[in-house]
Short mmCIF file of C-alpha atoms and ligand atoms in Angstrom, two decimals:
data_model
loop_
_atom_site.label_atom_id
_atom_site.label_comp_id
_atom_site.label_asym_id
_atom_site.label_seq_id
_atom_site.Cartn_x
_atom_site.Cartn_y
_atom_site.Cartn_z
CA MET L 7 106.36 134.09 89.66
CA ILE L 8 105.41 131.67 92.67
CA ASN L 9 106.50 132.40 96.56
CA LYS L 10 105.40 132.22 99.87
CA ASN L 11 101.43 133.47 99.69
CA SER L 12 100.76 131.32 96.34
CA ALA L 13 98.19 128.20 96.73
CA VAL L 14 98.81 125.06 95.56
CA ALA L 15 96.04 122.35 95.53
CA ILE L 16 96.62 118.61 96.23
CA LEU L 17 94.63 116.13 94.49
CA GLY L 18 94.56 112.50 95.93
CA ALA L 19 95.44 112.28 99.64
CA GLY L 20 97.22 108.88 99.53
CA ALA L 21 100.67 108.36 100.55
CA TRP L 22 102.71 110.42 97.60
CA GLY L 23 99.59 113.37 97.42
CA LYS L 24 100.08 113.04 101.31
CA ALA L 25 103.87 113.43 100.67
CA LEU L 26 103.88 116.33 98.41
CA THR L 27 102.01 118.09 100.47
CA THR L 28 104.13 118.12 103.15
CA LEU L 29 106.56 118.57 100.94
CA ALA L 30 104.97 122.19 99.34
CA ARG L 31 104.59 123.06 103.06
CA ASN L 32 108.40 124.13 103.02
CA ASN L 33 107.94 126.81 100.79
CA VAL L 34 104.20 127.50 100.60
CA ASP L 35 102.20 128.77 103.23
CA ASP L 36 98.66 127.92 101.73
CA VAL L 37 98.93 124.72 100.38
CA ARG L 38 95.31 122.10 100.10
CA LEU L 39 94.74 118.36 100.33
CA PHE L 40 91.84 117.09 98.28
CA SER L 41 90.76 113.59 98.97
CA ARG L 42 87.33 112.04 97.79
CA ARG L 43 86.82 111.12 101.55
CA GLY L 44 87.29 114.66 102.89
CA CYS L 45 85.30 117.43 103.51
CA GLN L 46 86.62 120.03 101.60
CA THR L 47 84.83 120.11 97.95
CA LEU L 48 87.19 119.78 94.27
CA ALA L 49 85.82 123.59 94.00
CA GLN L 50 86.52 124.85 96.98
CA THR L 51 90.65 122.94 97.30
CA VAL L 52 90.59 124.39 93.47
CA GLU L 53 89.12 128.23 94.57
CA GLY L 54 92.84 130.31 93.40
CA ALA L 55 94.82 128.03 93.30
CA ASP L 56 97.78 128.86 91.21
CA ILE L 57 98.84 125.32 90.63
CA ILE L 58 96.95 122.02 90.79
CA LEU L 59 98.84 119.10 91.23
CA SER L 60 96.93 115.50 91.03
CA ALA L 61 98.84 112.44 93.13
CA VAL L 62 95.34 110.09 92.22
CA SER L 63 96.21 107.01 90.70
CA ILE L 64 95.60 106.73 86.79
CA LYS L 65 92.29 104.96 87.63
CA GLY L 66 91.13 108.53 88.81
CA VAL L 67 92.09 110.68 86.02
CA ARG L 68 89.84 110.40 83.97
CA ASP L 69 87.45 111.06 86.20
CA ILE L 70 89.18 114.36 88.63
CA VAL L 71 89.79 115.14 84.74
CA SER L 72 86.15 115.61 83.93
CA GLN L 73 85.39 117.02 87.58
CA LEU L 74 87.52 119.79 86.56
CA LYS L 75 86.98 121.12 83.24
CA SER L 76 83.33 121.06 85.07
CA LEU L 77 84.73 123.91 87.00
CA SER L 78 86.20 127.36 85.45
CA ILE L 79 89.88 127.07 85.78
CA PRO L 80 91.94 130.33 84.93
CA PRO L 81 94.35 129.62 82.16
CA GLN L 82 97.51 130.53 83.83
CA THR L 83 96.91 127.72 86.59
CA ILE L 84 99.42 125.54 86.12
CA PHE L 85 98.21 121.45 86.27
CA VAL L 86 101.17 119.28 87.74
CA THR L 87 101.14 115.55 87.19
CA ALA L 88 102.71 113.09 89.46
CA THR L 89 100.61 109.09 88.33
CA LYS L 90 102.88 106.76 87.14
CA GLY L 91 100.40 105.27 85.31
CA LEU L 92 98.87 104.38 81.16
CA ASP L 93 95.60 104.61 80.25
CA PRO L 94 93.83 101.53 79.67
CA GLU L 95 91.10 102.93 76.98
CA THR L 96 94.19 105.07 74.72
CA THR L 97 97.49 104.23 76.52
CA CYS L 98 97.90 107.75 76.84
CA THR L 99 100.48 108.89 79.38
CA PRO L 100 98.54 110.92 82.15
CA SER L 101 100.53 114.39 81.15
CA GLN L 102 98.71 113.95 77.60
CA ILE L 103 95.15 113.28 79.28
CA TRP L 104 95.48 116.45 81.22
CA GLN L 105 97.10 118.40 77.77
CA GLU L 106 94.91 117.58 75.96
CA SER L 107 91.31 118.31 78.73
CA PHE L 108 92.82 121.95 79.19
CA PRO L 109 94.94 122.58 76.31
CA ASN L 110 95.70 126.55 77.19
CA HIS L 111 97.23 125.44 80.40
CA PRO L 112 100.25 124.71 80.95
CA VAL L 113 100.80 120.62 82.24
CA VAL L 114 103.85 119.67 83.95
CA VAL L 115 105.38 116.14 84.91
CA LEU L 116 106.61 115.54 88.03
CA CYS L 117 108.61 111.90 88.61
CA GLY L 118 111.93 110.74 90.32
CA PRO L 119 112.73 107.96 92.35
CA ASN L 120 110.39 109.37 95.21
CA LEU L 121 109.51 106.25 97.89
CA SER L 122 106.99 108.20 99.38
CA LYS L 123 107.52 106.43 102.99
CA GLU L 124 111.35 107.94 102.79
CA ILE L 125 110.15 110.76 101.87
CA THR L 126 108.18 110.93 104.74
CA GLN L 127 110.70 109.85 107.24
CA GLU L 128 112.34 113.12 106.04
CA LEU L 129 115.19 111.58 104.24
CA PRO L 130 117.28 113.07 100.94
CA ALA L 131 115.90 112.64 97.42
CA ALA L 132 115.83 114.53 93.81
CA THR L 133 112.87 114.37 91.43
CA VAL L 134 112.27 115.60 88.23
CA VAL L 135 109.70 118.40 87.00
CA ALA L 136 109.44 118.60 83.25
CA SER L 137 107.27 121.07 81.05
CA LYS L 138 107.23 122.37 77.52
CA ILE L 139 106.95 125.94 78.91
CA GLU L 140 109.87 126.29 80.87
CA SER L 141 108.50 128.88 83.34
CA ALA L 142 105.61 126.41 83.97
CA GLY L 143 108.40 123.59 85.06
CA GLU L 144 110.83 126.51 86.89
CA SER L 145 107.24 127.36 89.50
CA VAL L 146 106.73 123.72 89.92
CA GLN L 147 110.31 123.87 90.91
CA LEU L 148 110.08 126.23 93.63
CA VAL L 149 107.44 124.66 94.85
CA PHE L 150 109.04 121.92 95.88
CA ASN L 151 112.68 122.22 96.06
CA SER L 152 114.22 122.36 99.63
CA THR L 153 117.36 121.03 101.07
CA ARG L 154 116.32 117.50 101.88
CA PHE L 155 114.22 117.78 98.02
CA ARG L 156 116.63 118.62 95.45
CA VAL L 157 114.28 119.71 92.28
CA TYR L 158 115.46 119.29 88.49
CA THR L 159 113.75 120.74 85.59
CA ASN L 160 113.85 119.03 82.38
CA SER L 161 112.18 120.22 78.97
CA ASP L 162 110.95 116.13 77.87
CA PRO L 163 107.88 115.53 79.47
CA LEU L 164 106.94 113.12 77.85
CA GLY L 165 110.10 111.17 78.59
CA VAL L 166 110.78 111.84 82.40
CA GLU L 167 106.77 110.53 82.78
CA LEU L 168 107.87 106.85 81.06
CA GLY L 169 110.57 106.67 82.36
CA GLY L 170 108.93 107.00 86.24
CA THR L 171 106.00 104.74 84.46
CA LEU L 172 107.78 102.41 82.59
CA LYS L 173 110.19 101.51 85.31
CA ASN L 174 107.47 99.91 87.22
CA VAL L 175 107.29 96.94 85.23
CA MET L 176 110.53 96.60 85.69
CA ALA L 177 110.13 96.73 89.48
CA ILE L 178 107.88 93.73 88.98
CA ALA L 179 110.67 91.94 87.21
CA ALA L 180 113.01 92.62 89.69
CA GLY L 181 110.84 91.32 92.52
CA VAL L 182 110.57 88.09 90.20
CA CYS L 183 114.63 87.68 90.34
CA ASP L 184 114.92 88.62 93.83
CA GLY L 185 112.09 86.42 94.96
CA LEU L 186 113.28 83.63 92.72
CA GLN L 187 116.54 84.39 94.26
CA LEU L 188 118.80 84.35 90.97
CA GLY L 189 121.24 86.37 92.36
CA THR L 190 123.08 89.72 91.17
CA ASN L 191 124.17 89.28 88.01
CA ALA L 192 120.85 87.77 87.13
CA LYS L 193 119.29 91.21 88.27
CA ALA L 194 122.23 93.15 86.50
CA ALA L 195 121.51 91.70 83.50
CA LEU L 196 117.61 92.57 83.97
CA LEU L 197 117.64 95.49 84.25
CA THR L 198 119.62 96.54 82.12
CA ARG L 199 118.25 94.88 79.14
CA GLY L 200 114.85 96.34 80.89
CA LEU L 201 116.08 100.13 80.40
CA ILE L 202 117.25 98.84 77.03
CA GLU L 203 113.23 97.91 76.30
CA MET L 204 112.21 101.18 78.50
CA VAL L 205 113.79 103.70 75.72
CA ARG L 206 112.81 101.40 72.67
CA ILE L 207 109.22 101.99 73.20
CA GLY L 208 109.84 105.52 74.98
CA VAL L 209 111.94 106.74 71.58
CA ASP L 210 108.66 105.31 69.47
CA TRP L 211 106.39 107.30 71.56
CA GLY L 212 108.35 110.56 71.28
CA ALA L 213 110.84 110.87 73.67
CA LYS L 214 114.41 111.52 74.25
CA PRO L 215 116.48 108.33 74.68
CA GLU L 216 119.02 110.49 77.17
CA THR L 217 115.78 110.78 79.60
CA PHE L 218 116.09 107.51 80.40
CA TYR L 219 119.68 107.69 81.66
CA GLY L 220 118.10 110.14 84.23
CA LEU L 221 116.22 110.59 87.66
CA SER L 222 113.31 109.47 86.18
CA GLY L 223 114.09 106.07 84.22
CA LEU L 224 116.93 104.67 85.58
CA GLY L 225 117.71 106.80 88.61
CA ASP L 226 113.53 105.23 89.11
CA ILE L 227 114.98 101.50 88.40
CA LEU L 228 117.59 102.18 90.76
CA ALA L 229 115.45 103.11 93.73
CA THR L 230 112.27 100.37 93.18
CA CYS L 231 113.97 97.32 91.70
CA ASN L 232 115.79 97.20 94.93
CA SER L 233 114.05 98.50 97.61
CA PRO L 234 110.94 96.26 99.51
CA LEU L 235 109.52 100.03 100.18
CA SER L 236 108.08 99.67 96.65
CA ARG L 237 104.85 97.90 95.93
CA ASN L 238 105.44 97.53 92.66
CA TYR L 239 108.71 95.10 93.85
CA GLN L 240 106.68 93.94 96.69
CA VAL L 241 103.96 91.97 93.93
CA GLY L 242 107.02 90.94 92.06
CA TYR L 243 108.65 89.72 95.26
CA GLN L 244 105.56 87.24 96.23
CA LEU L 245 105.27 85.98 93.06
CA GLY L 246 108.49 84.98 92.20
CA GLN L 247 107.92 83.22 95.96
CA GLY L 248 104.63 80.91 94.31
CA LYS L 249 101.68 84.00 95.78
CA THR L 250 99.08 84.29 93.02
CA LEU L 251 98.37 88.06 91.98
CA VAL L 252 94.99 87.83 93.67
CA GLU L 253 96.81 86.63 96.87
CA ILE L 254 99.09 89.50 96.54
CA LEU L 255 96.57 92.74 96.29
CA SER L 256 94.40 91.50 98.77
CA HIS L 257 96.89 92.40 101.24
CA LEU L 258 98.55 95.10 99.17
CA GLN L 259 96.25 98.53 101.07
CA GLU L 260 98.33 101.13 98.37
CA THR L 261 98.65 101.02 94.24
CA ALA L 262 101.06 99.37 92.25
CA GLU L 263 100.38 100.62 88.79
CA GLY L 264 102.65 98.45 87.04
CA VAL L 265 100.16 95.58 87.14
CA ASN L 266 97.44 98.49 84.58
CA THR L 267 100.97 99.11 83.22
CA ALA L 268 101.81 95.26 81.62
CA LYS L 269 99.12 94.99 80.15
CA VAL L 270 98.65 98.44 78.61
CA LEU L 271 102.10 98.56 77.51
CA VAL L 272 101.77 94.97 75.72
CA GLN L 273 99.10 96.99 74.37
CA ARG L 274 100.85 98.81 72.85
CA ALA L 275 104.49 97.23 71.80
CA LYS L 276 101.83 94.92 69.71
CA GLN L 277 100.41 98.10 67.69
CA GLN L 278 104.08 99.22 67.22
CA ASN L 279 105.71 95.98 66.24
CA ILE L 280 108.36 97.05 69.08
CA SER L 281 109.96 93.58 70.85
CA MET L 282 109.49 94.10 74.71
CA PRO L 283 109.85 90.44 76.10
CA ILE L 284 110.94 91.51 79.26
CA THR L 285 107.33 93.53 79.59
CA GLN L 286 105.87 90.32 77.77
CA GLU L 287 106.93 87.80 80.15
CA VAL L 288 105.87 90.27 83.37
CA TYR L 289 102.21 90.03 81.75
CA ARG L 290 101.96 86.88 80.75
CA LEU L 291 103.23 85.86 84.66
CA LEU L 292 100.54 88.55 86.29
CA LYS L 293 98.01 87.06 83.99
CA ALA L 294 99.19 83.43 85.31
CA GLU L 295 99.65 82.53 82.22
CA ILE L 296 103.40 80.81 82.96
CA THR L 297 105.29 80.56 86.05
CA PRO L 298 108.27 82.28 87.78
CA ARG L 299 110.65 80.00 86.45
CA GLN L 300 109.06 79.39 82.76
CA ALA L 301 109.35 83.40 82.47
CA LEU L 302 112.83 83.01 83.00
CA LEU L 303 113.81 79.95 80.81
CA ASP L 304 111.48 82.16 77.70
CA LEU L 305 113.95 85.00 78.29
CA MET L 306 117.01 83.08 78.85
CA THR L 307 116.40 80.38 75.58
CA ARG L 308 115.21 83.57 72.99
CA ASP L 309 117.26 83.41 69.91
CA ILE L 310 120.93 84.84 69.99
CA LYS L 311 121.17 88.47 68.91
CA PRO L 312 123.72 91.44 68.70
CA GLU L 313 123.45 93.54 72.14
CA VAL L 314 122.55 96.64 70.52
CA ASP L 315 119.39 97.21 67.91
CA SER L 316 120.58 97.94 64.57
N1 NDP J 12 104.07 106.20 96.96
C1 NDP J 12 104.88 106.20 96.39
O1 NDP J 12 105.79 106.28 97.04
C2 NDP J 12 104.98 107.31 94.93
C3 NDP J 12 103.93 107.18 94.04
N2 NDP J 12 103.20 107.72 92.67
C4 NDP J 12 102.54 107.29 92.14
O2 NDP J 12 101.10 108.30 92.42
C5 NDP J 12 100.72 107.69 92.35
C6 NDP J 12 99.24 107.72 93.41
O3 NDP J 12 100.07 106.88 94.43
P1 NDP J 12 100.15 106.63 95.81
O4 NDP J 12 99.69 107.83 96.74
O5 NDP J 12 101.37 105.76 96.25
O6 NDP J 12 98.49 105.71 95.78
P2 NDP J 12 97.63 105.46 97.38
O7 NDP J 12 96.69 104.00 97.24
O8 NDP J 12 98.47 105.38 98.18
O9 NDP J 12 96.44 106.33 97.10
C7 NDP J 12 95.51 106.32 96.18
C8 NDP J 12 95.45 107.48 95.40
O10 NDP J 12 95.01 107.55 94.02
C9 NDP J 12 93.31 108.47 94.62
N3 NDP J 12 92.22 108.00 93.84
C10 NDP J 12 91.60 108.71 93.25
N4 NDP J 12 90.33 108.09 92.42
C11 NDP J 12 90.87 107.13 92.58
C12 NDP J 12 90.27 105.83 91.98
N5 NDP J 12 88.92 105.80 91.11
N6 NDP J 12 90.39 104.25 92.47
C13 NDP J 12 91.85 104.46 93.23
N7 NDP J 12 92.11 105.88 93.32
C14 NDP J 12 91.97 106.91 93.31
C15 NDP J 12 93.35 108.75 96.16
O11 NDP J 12 92.70 109.85 96.03
P3 NDP J 12 91.60 109.62 97.57
O12 NDP J 12 92.29 110.67 98.78
O13 NDP J 12 90.66 110.70 97.08
O14 NDP J 12 91.10 108.95 97.52
C16 NDP J 12 94.15 108.16 96.25
O15 NDP J 12 95.41 109.93 96.64
C17 NDP J 12 100.37 106.85 91.48
O16 NDP J 12 100.39 106.21 89.93
C18 NDP J 12 101.66 105.80 92.07
O17 NDP J 12 102.53 105.11 90.84
C19 NDP J 12 104.87 107.95 92.52
C20 NDP J 12 105.61 108.73 93.24
C21 NDP J 12 106.09 107.86 94.59
O1 13P J 13 107.09 105.46 91.63
C1 13P J 13 107.80 105.25 93.13
C2 13P J 13 108.95 105.50 93.49
O2 13P J 13 109.48 106.02 92.99
C3 13P J 13 107.05 103.77 94.08
O3 13P J 13 107.40 103.02 93.58
P1 13P J 13 106.04 102.11 93.74
O4 13P J 13 104.59 101.93 93.29
O5 13P J 13 106.81 100.72 93.56
O6 13P J 13 105.75 101.97 95.45
#
C-alpha cells in the first residue's frame, strides 16, 4: 500500500507534470520529476518507484514508453497516464499505448477539470483516477488526494481518458464561439451538442456513456470551455478573432492537444461512420479550409433532425 515512504516518479516537467509533483509531495516524501532537459536520467528517476506517472504531451508518449521498455521495471509498478491526446498513427489513447507496452502492469488514468495554473495557485479542484484494477486506482488516489485536491476513483479508464481528451476539441470550438461573440445561447447549444458527439464516439470506442457526465467529461467541458487559462480555448478564441493557426501556435508556449486530437478524431469518426459535425468543422477551420463564420453557417444549416439519436 502507498504511504509516506513510497516513491513516485513523474515524467515530463511541463505545466501539468510540475503541478502534479507539488500535489504528490503533500503525501509522499520521495517524488522525483523527470525532464528531457534535466540532469537526472530516466533510469535514475524511475529506479525503485512504486508509481510512474507520465504527464508528457502525446507527441512524447511513444518515445518515453520505448525508453522505459528498455529498463527492467518490476511488474508491481503502477503506470499512471495524465496525457490528454490521441496517437496520430493508430488513434489509440495513451492508456491503450501504456497497457499494450506493459501488459502485466496496472495502468491508471488521471483526468479531470484541472487547469494547472489554478492548481499551482492552490485553488481547490477535483479529479478522477480510473483503472480496471481497483487497488491500483486506490493507490494513486492516496498519492494525490488532499484537502485542496479531491480525487475520486472510477472503473472506466477509457471513458475517463476520452472525456478529458475529446473535450479539448470542444474547448477550441467554445473559444471560436466566444471570439466571434455569438452569445450565451450559442455556447450552451454548442457544448451540449458537443458533449453528445463525445458520448457518441466514446461509446463506439468502448467507454460507458455515464462516464462522460462526470468530472472528466462534463466537468472538464465546464472548466476549459469557459476559461482563458485553457490553451485549447485560447487557440479557438484567437481563430474566432481572425488569426491564423500558425500565428497562434507561434505565440503559445505550451501544448494545445486539441489541434492534433481534432485531426485524429475526424479520421476515427470516418472509419467508424460516426457523425461528428462540430469536430469536423473545428478540423476544417484548423486547416484553414473555412472561416469561423462559415463553420457557424455549416452547423446551423445542417438537415433538421430529432434531438436524441434513435
Ligand atoms: N496544463 C494543464 O492544465 C493540463 C494538462 N494536461 C495534459 O498533460 C499533457 C502535458 O501538458 P502540459 O504539461 O500542460 O504541457 P507543456 O507544454 O507545459 O509541457 C509538455 C510536456 O510534454 C513533455 N514531452 C515529452 N516528450 C515530448 C516531445 N517529444 N515533444 C514535446 N513535449 C514532450 C515535456 O517534457 P520535458 O519536461 O521533458 O520537456 C513536457 O512535460 C498534455 O497532454 C495535456 O493535455 C492534463 C491536465 C491539465
Ligand atoms: O485539460 C486541461 C484542464 O483540465 C487543460 O486544458 P488546456 O490543455 O486547454 O490548457
